[in-house]
């Protein structure tokens, strides 16, 4: 695994060569669980030895501002699947997004990576082969059926309930199927926890597109059937078909979308929530549903909906051909009314999000003349200098959510309050891969110490 933690972009050629070597090793098995079973004891040993040597070594300091400031900058979590660099953006097991686009397997004739490949990479640290990815597609297609009570729940949900609330409720209810919860109740040894979390994660990832498509068809269409899963097709292709779309270019977009929204290291609200709830040994369904509730917040995943709502208002007020002056005026109006500009800023990133950039590149390739894309491009020129002028915004650049909606609109998926559900389907890949490792490494229940303001003042005075 450590082989892939090369941190410079110049390392691409090296990574290609390394991936070939790793492929040779990983070629042997298309059984992800068996590959994990072989890796886990070595990683457990590596962590055990590291803790033996460095268990008491300090990795940072905590200031009062950090405690009141959302714990920004506190190094307090371990996350194996991805690491976020403030300038460079996310690396999945050491690979940047452009590197993943180059190295991960693609659908026949396709140009974008398959999310199955990303999941294999997040789980194992290895770039998978085509055969390994194909096996994952098949397994997810075979595990996709929903139990009747979840279908009944979704079909009885009023369409006034937000799609994210429907999503979270359905996933919570799906925990009736948890193999981990059953094994725990029957007294399974803790060394086996990861195996049941793995099984639940695979089942849950398989079922998420069916839940999400049912929500979409019930809420925005006539509620008619979502069609059957084709076990010879990949996860994104089946999902897009179930939503009711068959444009091959849109399916390619979904492959990219579901890959890039998957993971953003451990401290963001959704990932941290899943990790925290899972640490109480809540099963993967309950833990992931909790993460979805965090993703549904407007400062996190709901920002992709907020961006479109904001752009619609902008269009209504100034039209598609807004001048720079009109754009500036609209942005200042947003800020002066005490609101944020959605899709801009980030708690960790300090440059344009590479997830924004790759979606922009997709748009430049496939929809360069789309009026909404052109508006998004013009907004990109105007917002950062204004946010800088405010003086307090630490990152004036766009994040992933500033660009995803315009692409979905172009292919006809125009129902913006559905967008965060797509984000959630993708996010499962990262947080569930992490959860398997959390249990494999035997991480304990999470319980940081909190202090009252009085207690803190007293402690500092005494110091
Ligand atoms: N528009 C206006 N003001 C902004 C801003 C934006 N896009 N981004 C940050 N600010 C403000 C903050 O509200 C804060 O103001 P305050 O001191 O008066 O409360 C100040 O600038 C400092 O904030 P920060 O340290 O730069 O950001 P943060 O780490 O506290 O918050 C984030 C990060 C993403 C919540 C924030 O940038 C934001 O609200 N952006 C818009 C919503 C958005 O796009 N969210 C999606 C993020 C990606 C994701 O999780 N999917």
Coordinates of C-alpha atoms and ligand atoms in Angstrom, one line a residue:
X1 CA 0.0 0.0 0.0
X2 CA 2.7 2.5 1.0
X3 CA 4.0 2.1 -2.6
X4 CA 1.2 4.5 -3.8
X5 CA 1.9 7.3 -1.4
X6 CA 4.0 9.3 -3.9
X7 CA 3.2 13.0 -3.3
X8 CA 4.4 14.9 -6.4
X9 CA 2.7 15.0 -9.7
X10 CA 6.0 14.3 -11.3
X11 CA 5.7 10.8 -9.8
X12 CA 3.0 9.8 -12.4
X13 CA 5.4 7.8 -14.5
X14 CA 6.7 6.1 -11.4
X15 CA 3.2 5.4 -10.3
X16 CA 2.3 3.9 -13.6
X17 CA 5.3 1.5 -13.3
X18 CA 4.4 0.7 -9.7
X19 CA 0.8 0.1 -10.6
X20 CA 2.0 -2.4 -13.2
X21 CA 4.0 -4.2 -10.5
X22 CA 1.0 -4.1 -8.1
X23 CA -1.3 -5.4 -10.8
X24 CA 1.0 -8.4 -11.2
X25 CA 0.5 -9.1 -7.5
X26 CA -3.2 -8.3 -7.3
X27 CA -3.9 -10.1 -10.6
X28 CA -4.1 -13.4 -8.7
X29 CA -7.5 -12.9 -7.2
X30 CA -10.8 -11.2 -8.2
X31 CA -12.1 -11.9 -4.7
X32 CA -11.8 -8.6 -2.9
X33 CA -12.5 -10.1 0.5
X34 CA -9.7 -12.6 0.1
X35 CA -7.4 -9.8 -1.0
X36 CA -8.3 -7.9 2.1
X37 CA -7.9 -10.9 4.3
X38 CA -4.3 -11.3 3.1
X39 CA -3.5 -7.5 3.6
X40 CA -5.2 -6.9 7.0
X41 CA -2.8 -8.9 9.3
X42 CA 0.2 -7.2 7.7
X43 CA -1.3 -3.8 8.2
X44 CA -2.4 -4.6 11.8
X45 CA 1.3 -5.6 12.5
X46 CA 2.6 -2.4 10.9
X47 CA 0.3 -0.2 13.0
X48 CA 1.0 -2.2 16.1
X49 CA 4.8 -1.7 15.7
X50 CA 4.4 2.0 14.8
X51 CA 2.3 2.6 18.0
X52 CA 4.9 0.6 20.0
X53 CA 7.6 3.0 18.9
X54 CA 5.7 6.3 18.6
X55 CA 2.7 5.8 20.8
X56 CA 3.7 8.8 23.0
X57 CA 5.1 11.0 20.2
X58 CA 3.3 14.4 19.9
X59 CA 1.9 15.2 16.5
X60 CA 0.6 18.7 17.2
X61 CA -0.9 21.2 19.6
X62 CA -4.4 22.3 20.4
X63 CA -5.2 26.0 20.9
X64 CA -8.3 27.6 22.4
X65 CA -9.2 29.0 18.9
X66 CA -9.1 25.4 17.5
X67 CA -11.5 24.3 20.2
X68 CA -14.0 27.0 19.4
X69 CA -13.3 27.0 15.7
X70 CA -14.6 23.6 14.6
X71 CA -11.4 21.8 15.5
X72 CA -9.7 23.2 12.3
X73 CA -6.2 22.0 12.0
X74 CA -6.3 19.5 14.9
X75 CA -4.6 16.3 13.8
X76 CA -6.9 13.9 15.7
X77 CA -8.0 11.2 13.2
X78 CA -6.5 8.4 11.2
X79 CA -7.9 7.8 7.7
X80 CA -6.3 5.3 5.4
X81 CA -8.3 5.8 2.2
X82 CA -7.4 9.3 1.1
X83 CA -5.5 12.4 2.2
X84 CA -6.3 16.0 1.3
X85 CA -3.5 18.5 0.5
X86 CA -4.5 22.2 0.9
X87 CA -3.0 23.1 -2.5
X88 CA -3.1 20.0 -4.5
X89 CA -6.5 18.6 -3.5
X90 CA -7.4 15.0 -2.8
X91 CA -5.3 11.9 -3.4
X92 CA -7.0 8.5 -3.2
X93 CA -4.4 6.1 -1.7
X94 CA -1.8 8.5 -3.1
X95 CA -3.3 9.0 -6.6
X96 CA -4.6 12.4 -7.7
X97 CA -7.9 12.7 -9.7
X98 CA -6.1 13.0 -13.1
X99 CA -4.0 10.0 -12.2
X100 CA -7.1 8.0 -11.3
X101 CA -8.6 9.0 -14.6
X102 CA -5.6 7.6 -16.3
X103 CA -4.9 4.5 -14.3
X104 CA -8.3 3.1 -13.2
X105 CA -10.2 0.6 -15.5
X106 CA -12.9 2.0 -17.7
X107 CA -16.0 0.7 -19.3
X108 CA -15.5 -0.6 -22.9
X109 CA -15.1 2.4 -25.1
X110 CA -15.3 4.7 -22.1
X111 CA -12.9 7.5 -21.0
X112 CA -13.9 8.0 -17.3
X113 CA -12.8 5.7 -14.4
X114 CA -15.3 3.2 -13.1
X115 CA -16.2 3.8 -9.4
X116 CA -15.8 0.1 -8.8
X117 CA -12.0 0.6 -9.5
X118 CA -11.9 3.5 -7.1
X119 CA -13.5 1.3 -4.4
X120 CA -10.9 -1.4 -5.0
X121 CA -8.2 1.1 -4.8
X122 CA -9.6 2.7 -1.5
X123 CA -10.0 -0.8 0.1
X124 CA -6.6 -2.3 -0.9
X125 CA -4.3 0.5 -2.0
X126 CA -3.8 -1.3 -5.4
X127 CA -4.9 -0.2 -8.8
X128 CA -7.2 -3.1 -9.8
X129 CA -7.3 -5.0 -13.1
X130 CA -10.2 -5.0 -15.5
X131 CA -11.2 -8.5 -14.2
X132 CA -11.3 -7.4 -10.6
X133 CA -13.5 -4.4 -11.4
X134 CA -15.8 -6.6 -13.5
X135 CA -16.2 -8.9 -10.6
X136 CA -17.2 -6.0 -8.3
X137 CA -19.8 -4.8 -10.9
X138 CA -21.2 -8.3 -11.0
X139 CA -21.3 -8.7 -7.2
X140 CA -23.0 -5.3 -6.7
X141 CA -25.6 -6.1 -9.4
X142 CA -26.3 -9.5 -7.7
X143 CA -26.7 -8.0 -4.2
X144 CA -29.0 -5.1 -5.3
X145 CA -32.4 -6.4 -4.3
X146 CA -34.3 -4.4 -1.6
X147 CA -36.3 -6.1 1.1
X148 CA -40.1 -5.5 0.7
X149 CA -40.4 -3.3 3.8
X150 CA -37.9 -0.7 2.4
X151 CA -39.8 -0.6 -0.9
X152 CA -43.0 -0.1 1.0
X153 CA -41.5 2.6 3.1
X154 CA -40.2 4.5 0.0
X155 CA -43.5 4.1 -1.9
X156 CA -45.5 5.5 1.0
X157 CA -43.2 8.5 1.5
X158 CA -45.0 11.8 0.6
X159 CA -43.1 13.5 -2.2
X160 CA -42.9 16.6 0.0
X161 CA -40.3 14.8 2.1
X162 CA -36.8 15.9 0.9
X163 CA -35.0 13.2 -1.1
X164 CA -32.2 13.2 1.5
X165 CA -34.6 12.5 4.3
X166 CA -36.1 9.7 2.3
X167 CA -32.6 8.4 1.6
X168 CA -31.5 8.4 5.2
X169 CA -34.8 6.8 6.4
X170 CA -34.5 4.0 3.8
X171 CA -30.9 3.3 4.7
X172 CA -31.7 3.2 8.5
X173 CA -34.5 0.8 7.9
X174 CA -32.3 -1.4 5.7
X175 CA -30.3 -2.3 8.9
X176 CA -32.8 -5.1 9.3
X177 CA -30.4 -6.8 6.8
X178 CA -27.2 -6.2 8.8
X179 CA -25.0 -9.2 8.9
X180 CA -22.7 -7.3 11.4
X181 CA -25.6 -6.6 13.8
X182 CA -26.7 -10.3 13.7
X183 CA -23.1 -11.5 14.2
X184 CA -22.5 -9.1 17.1
X185 CA -25.8 -10.2 18.7
X186 CA -24.7 -13.8 18.4
X187 CA -21.4 -13.0 20.1
X188 CA -18.9 -13.1 17.2
X189 CA -15.2 -12.5 18.2
X190 CA -14.0 -9.0 17.6
X191 CA -11.2 -10.2 15.3
X192 CA -14.0 -11.1 12.8
X193 CA -15.9 -7.7 12.9
X194 CA -14.3 -6.4 9.7
X195 CA -15.6 -9.4 7.7
X196 CA -19.2 -8.6 8.6
X197 CA -18.7 -4.9 8.0
X198 CA -17.3 -5.8 4.7
X199 CA -20.4 -7.9 3.8
X200 CA -22.7 -5.2 4.9
X201 CA -20.7 -2.5 3.0
X202 CA -20.9 -4.6 -0.2
X203 CA -24.6 -5.1 0.2
X204 CA -25.3 -1.5 1.0
X205 CA -23.3 -0.1 -1.9
X206 CA -25.1 -2.6 -4.2
X207 CA -28.5 -1.4 -2.9
X208 CA -27.9 2.3 -2.8
X209 CA -28.6 3.0 -6.5
X210 CA -31.9 1.1 -6.2
X211 CA -33.0 3.2 -3.2
X212 CA -31.8 6.4 -4.9
X213 CA -33.5 5.6 -8.2
X214 CA -36.8 4.7 -6.4
X215 CA -36.7 8.0 -4.6
X216 CA -36.1 9.8 -7.9
X217 CA -38.9 8.1 -9.8
X218 CA -41.4 8.4 -6.9
X219 CA -40.7 12.0 -6.2
X220 CA -40.2 13.5 -9.6
X221 CA -41.7 11.1 -12.1
X222 CA -44.8 8.9 -12.2
X223 CA -43.4 6.4 -9.6
X224 CA -43.4 3.7 -12.2
X225 CA -40.8 0.8 -12.0
X226 CA -37.1 1.4 -12.2
X227 CA -36.5 -1.6 -14.3
X228 CA -34.3 -4.6 -13.7
X229 CA -30.6 -4.6 -13.0
X230 CA -28.4 -6.0 -15.8
X231 CA -25.6 -8.1 -14.1
X232 CA -23.4 -7.6 -17.2
X233 CA -23.4 -3.8 -16.8
X234 CA -21.4 -1.6 -14.4
X235 CA -22.8 0.1 -11.3
X236 CA -23.1 3.6 -12.8
X237 CA -24.7 2.3 -16.0
X238 CA -27.3 0.4 -14.1
X239 CA -27.9 3.4 -11.8
X240 CA -28.3 5.8 -14.7
X241 CA -30.7 3.4 -16.5
X242 CA -32.8 3.0 -13.3
X243 CA -33.1 6.8 -13.0
X244 CA -34.6 6.7 -16.5
X245 CA -31.7 8.0 -18.6
X246 CA -29.8 6.1 -21.4
X247 CA -27.5 8.7 -23.0
X248 CA -24.0 7.0 -23.0
X249 CA -22.4 10.4 -22.4
X250 CA -24.5 10.9 -19.3
X251 CA -23.5 7.4 -18.1
X252 CA -19.9 8.4 -18.5
X253 CA -20.5 11.5 -16.5
X254 CA -22.1 9.4 -13.7
X255 CA -19.0 7.2 -13.7
X256 CA -16.8 10.3 -13.2
X257 CA -19.3 11.9 -10.7
X258 CA -19.6 8.7 -8.6
X259 CA -15.8 8.4 -8.5
X260 CA -14.8 11.9 -7.5
X261 CA -17.4 12.4 -4.8
X262 CA -16.4 9.2 -3.0
X263 CA -13.9 10.3 -0.4
X264 CA -12.3 13.5 1.0
X265 CA -10.2 12.2 3.9
X266 CA -11.5 11.6 7.4
X267 CA -12.5 15.0 9.0
X268 CA -15.3 16.2 6.8
X269 CA -18.8 16.0 8.3
X270 CA -20.1 12.9 6.5
X271 CA -16.9 10.9 6.8
X272 CA -16.3 11.8 10.4
X273 CA -19.9 11.1 11.3
X274 CA -19.8 7.6 9.8
X275 CA -16.5 6.9 11.5
X276 CA -17.8 8.2 14.9
X277 CA -21.1 6.4 14.8
X278 CA -19.4 3.2 13.6
X279 CA -17.0 3.5 16.5
X280 CA -19.9 2.7 18.8
X281 CA -20.3 -0.5 16.8
X282 CA -23.5 0.7 15.2
X283 CA -23.7 -1.3 12.0
X284 CA -22.8 0.1 8.6
X285 CA -26.4 0.9 7.7
X286 CA -27.0 3.0 10.8
X287 CA -23.5 4.6 10.5
X288 CA -23.9 5.5 6.9
X289 CA -27.5 6.9 7.4
X290 CA -26.0 9.2 10.1
X291 CA -23.4 10.4 7.6
X292 CA -26.1 11.1 5.1
X293 CA -27.9 13.4 7.6
X294 CA -24.6 15.4 7.8
X295 CA -24.2 15.4 4.1
X296 CA -27.7 17.0 3.9
X297 CA -26.4 20.2 5.5
X298 CA -26.1 23.3 3.2
X299 CA -22.5 23.9 4.2
X300 CA -21.6 20.3 3.2
X301 CA -23.2 18.1 0.5
X302 CA -26.4 20.2 0.1
X303 CA -24.3 22.9 -1.4
X304 CA -24.7 21.3 -4.8
X305 CA -28.4 22.0 -4.6
X306 CA -27.8 25.5 -3.2
X307 CA -25.5 26.4 -6.1
X308 CA -28.3 25.6 -8.6
X309 CA -30.9 27.5 -6.6
X310 CA -28.5 30.4 -6.5
X311 CA -27.7 30.2 -10.2
X312 CA -31.5 30.1 -11.0
X313 CA -32.0 33.2 -9.0
X314 CA -29.1 34.9 -10.8
X315 CA -30.6 33.8 -14.2
X316 CA -34.0 35.1 -13.3
X317 CA -32.7 38.5 -12.2
X318 CA -30.0 39.2 -14.9
X319 CA -30.5 36.5 -17.6
X320 CA -27.9 34.2 -19.2
X321 CA -25.8 37.0 -20.7
X322 CA -25.1 38.8 -17.5
X323 CA -22.3 41.4 -17.7
X324 CA -19.4 41.3 -15.2
X325 CA -20.9 44.3 -13.4
X326 CA -24.3 42.5 -13.0
X327 CA -22.6 39.4 -11.7
X328 CA -20.6 41.4 -9.2
X329 CA -23.7 43.2 -8.0
X330 CA -25.6 39.9 -7.5
X331 CA -22.7 38.4 -5.6
X332 CA -22.3 41.4 -3.3
X333 CA -26.1 41.3 -2.7
X334 CA -25.8 37.7 -1.6
X335 CA -22.9 38.5 0.8
X336 CA -24.5 41.7 2.2
X337 CA -27.7 39.7 3.0
X338 CA -25.6 37.6 5.3
X339 CA -25.5 34.5 3.1
X340 CA -22.5 32.5 1.7
X341 CA -21.8 32.1 -2.0
X342 CA -22.5 28.4 -2.3
X343 CA -19.9 26.2 -4.0
X344 CA -17.0 28.5 -3.0
X345 CA -14.6 28.1 0.0
X346 CA -13.4 25.1 1.8
X347 CA -12.2 24.2 5.4
X348 CA -9.0 22.6 4.2
X349 CA -8.4 23.4 0.5
X350 CA -6.7 26.6 -0.5
X351 CA -6.8 26.3 -4.3
X352 CA -9.5 25.4 -6.9
X353 CA -10.8 21.9 -6.1
X354 CA -9.5 19.4 -8.6
X355 CA -13.0 17.9 -8.5
X356 CA -14.2 21.2 -9.9
X357 CA -11.5 21.2 -12.5
X358 CA -12.2 17.7 -13.8
X359 CA -15.9 18.5 -14.1
X360 CA -15.0 21.7 -15.9
X361 CA -12.8 19.7 -18.3
X362 CA -15.7 17.3 -18.9
X363 CA -18.0 20.3 -19.7
X364 CA -15.4 21.9 -22.0
X365 CA -15.2 18.6 -23.9
X366 CA -18.9 17.8 -24.1
X367 CA -21.0 20.9 -23.6
X368 CA -18.7 24.0 -24.3
X369 CA -21.6 26.1 -25.6
X370 CA -24.2 25.4 -22.9
X371 CA -25.4 28.7 -21.6
X372 CA -25.5 27.6 -18.0
X373 CA -21.9 26.3 -18.2
X374 CA -20.8 29.6 -19.6
X375 CA -22.5 31.4 -16.7
X376 CA -20.7 29.0 -14.3
X377 CA -17.4 29.9 -16.0
X378 CA -18.1 33.6 -15.8
X379 CA -19.0 33.3 -12.1
X380 CA -15.6 31.5 -11.6
X381 CA -13.9 34.6 -12.9
X382 CA -15.8 37.0 -10.6
X383 CA -16.3 35.3 -7.3
X384 CA -12.8 34.7 -6.0
X385 CA -11.6 38.4 -6.1
X386 CA -14.8 39.4 -4.3
X387 CA -14.4 36.8 -1.6
X388 CA -10.7 37.9 -1.2
X389 CA -11.9 41.5 -0.8
X390 CA -14.1 40.4 2.1
X391 CA -10.9 39.7 3.9
X392 CA -12.0 36.8 6.1
X393 CA -12.6 34.0 3.6
X394 CA -9.6 31.6 3.8
X395 CA -10.2 30.0 0.4
X396 CA -12.0 32.0 -2.3
X397 CA -11.8 29.2 -4.9
X398 CA -14.6 26.9 -6.0
X399 CA -15.2 23.5 -4.5
X400 CA -16.8 20.3 -6.1
X401 CA -20.3 21.6 -5.6
X402 CA -19.9 24.7 -7.8
X403 CA -19.8 22.5 -10.9
X404 CA -21.8 19.3 -10.5
X405 CA -25.3 20.7 -11.0
X406 CA -24.7 22.3 -14.4
X407 CA -23.6 19.0 -15.8
X408 CA -26.7 17.2 -14.5
X409 CA -28.9 19.9 -15.8
X410 CA -27.4 19.5 -19.3
X411 CA -28.4 15.8 -19.4
X412 CA -31.9 16.5 -18.2
X413 CA -31.6 15.7 -14.5
X414 CA -32.9 19.1 -13.5
X415 CA -34.4 18.3 -10.1
X416 CA -31.9 20.1 -8.0
X417 CA -33.1 19.0 -4.6
X418 CA -32.2 15.5 -5.7
X419 CA -28.5 16.3 -6.3
X420 CA -27.2 15.5 -2.8
X421 CA -28.6 12.0 -3.1
X422 CA -26.1 11.4 -5.9
X423 CA -23.4 12.7 -3.7
X424 CA -24.5 10.3 -1.0
X425 CA -24.4 7.3 -3.3
X426 CA -20.8 8.1 -4.2
X427 CA -19.7 9.0 -0.6
X428 CA -20.6 5.4 0.5
X429 CA -17.6 4.1 -1.4
X430 CA -15.1 6.1 0.7
X431 CA -16.7 6.0 4.1
X432 CA -17.5 2.3 4.0
X433 CA -14.0 1.4 2.8
X434 CA -12.8 3.4 5.8
X435 CA -15.2 1.6 8.1
X436 CA -13.9 -1.8 7.1
X437 CA -10.4 -0.6 8.0
X438 CA -11.6 0.9 11.2
X439 CA -12.8 -2.5 12.4
X440 CA -9.9 -4.3 10.9
X441 CA -7.5 -2.1 12.9
X442 CA -9.7 -2.5 16.0
X443 CA -10.1 1.3 16.5
X444 CA -12.0 1.9 19.8
X445 CA -15.1 4.0 20.5
X446 CA -14.4 7.6 19.8
X447 CA -14.6 9.9 22.9
X448 CA -12.6 13.2 22.9
X449 CA -12.6 15.2 26.0
X450 CA -14.7 18.4 26.2
X451 CA -14.4 21.3 28.6
X452 CA -16.8 24.1 29.7
X453 CA -15.7 27.7 29.1
X454 CA -15.4 28.1 32.9
X455 CA -13.3 24.9 33.1
X456 CA -11.1 26.0 30.2
X457 CA -10.5 29.5 31.7
X458 CA -9.7 28.0 35.1
X459 CA -7.3 25.4 33.6
X460 CA -5.4 28.1 31.6
X461 CA -5.3 30.5 34.6
X462 CA -3.7 27.7 36.6
X463 CA -1.2 27.0 33.9
Ligands
LIG1 N1 -19.2 32.9 0.9 C1 -19.3 33.8 1.9 N2 -18.6 33.7 3.0 C2 -17.8 32.7 3.2 C3 -17.6 31.7 2.2 C4 -18.4 31.8 1.0 N3 -18.4 30.9 0.0 N4 -16.7 30.8 2.6 C5 -16.3 31.2 3.8 N5 -17.0 32.3 4.2 C6 -16.9 33.0 5.4 C7 -17.3 32.1 6.6 O1 -18.8 32.1 6.6 C8 -16.7 32.8 7.8 O2 -17.4 33.9 8.1 P1 -17.7 34.3 9.7 O3 -16.3 34.4 10.3 O4 -18.4 35.6 9.6 O5 -18.4 33.2 10.2 C9 -15.3 33.2 7.2 O6 -15.5 33.3 5.8 C10 -14.2 32.3 7.4 O7 -14.5 31.0 7.0 P2 -13.4 30.0 6.4 O8 -12.5 29.7 7.5 O9 -12.9 30.5 5.1 O10 -14.3 28.7 6.0 P3 -14.8 27.6 7.0 O11 -13.8 26.5 7.1 O12 -15.4 28.1 8.3 O13 -16.1 27.0 6.1 C11 -17.2 26.3 4.2 C12 -15.9 26.2 5.0 C13 -17.1 25.3 3.0 C14 -18.3 25.8 5.1 C15 -17.4 27.7 3.7 O14 -16.4 28.1 2.8 C16 -18.8 27.9 3.1 O15 -19.8 28.1 3.8 N6 -18.9 27.7 1.7 C17 -20.1 27.8 1.0 C18 -20.9 26.5 1.1 C19 -20.2 25.4 0.3 O16 -19.9 25.5 -0.8 N7 -20.1 24.2 1.0 C20 -19.6 23.0 0.3 C21 -18.2 22.6 0.7 C22 -17.7 21.4 0.1 C23 -18.5 20.2 0.6 O17 -18.4 19.9 1.8 N8 -19.3 19.6 -0.2

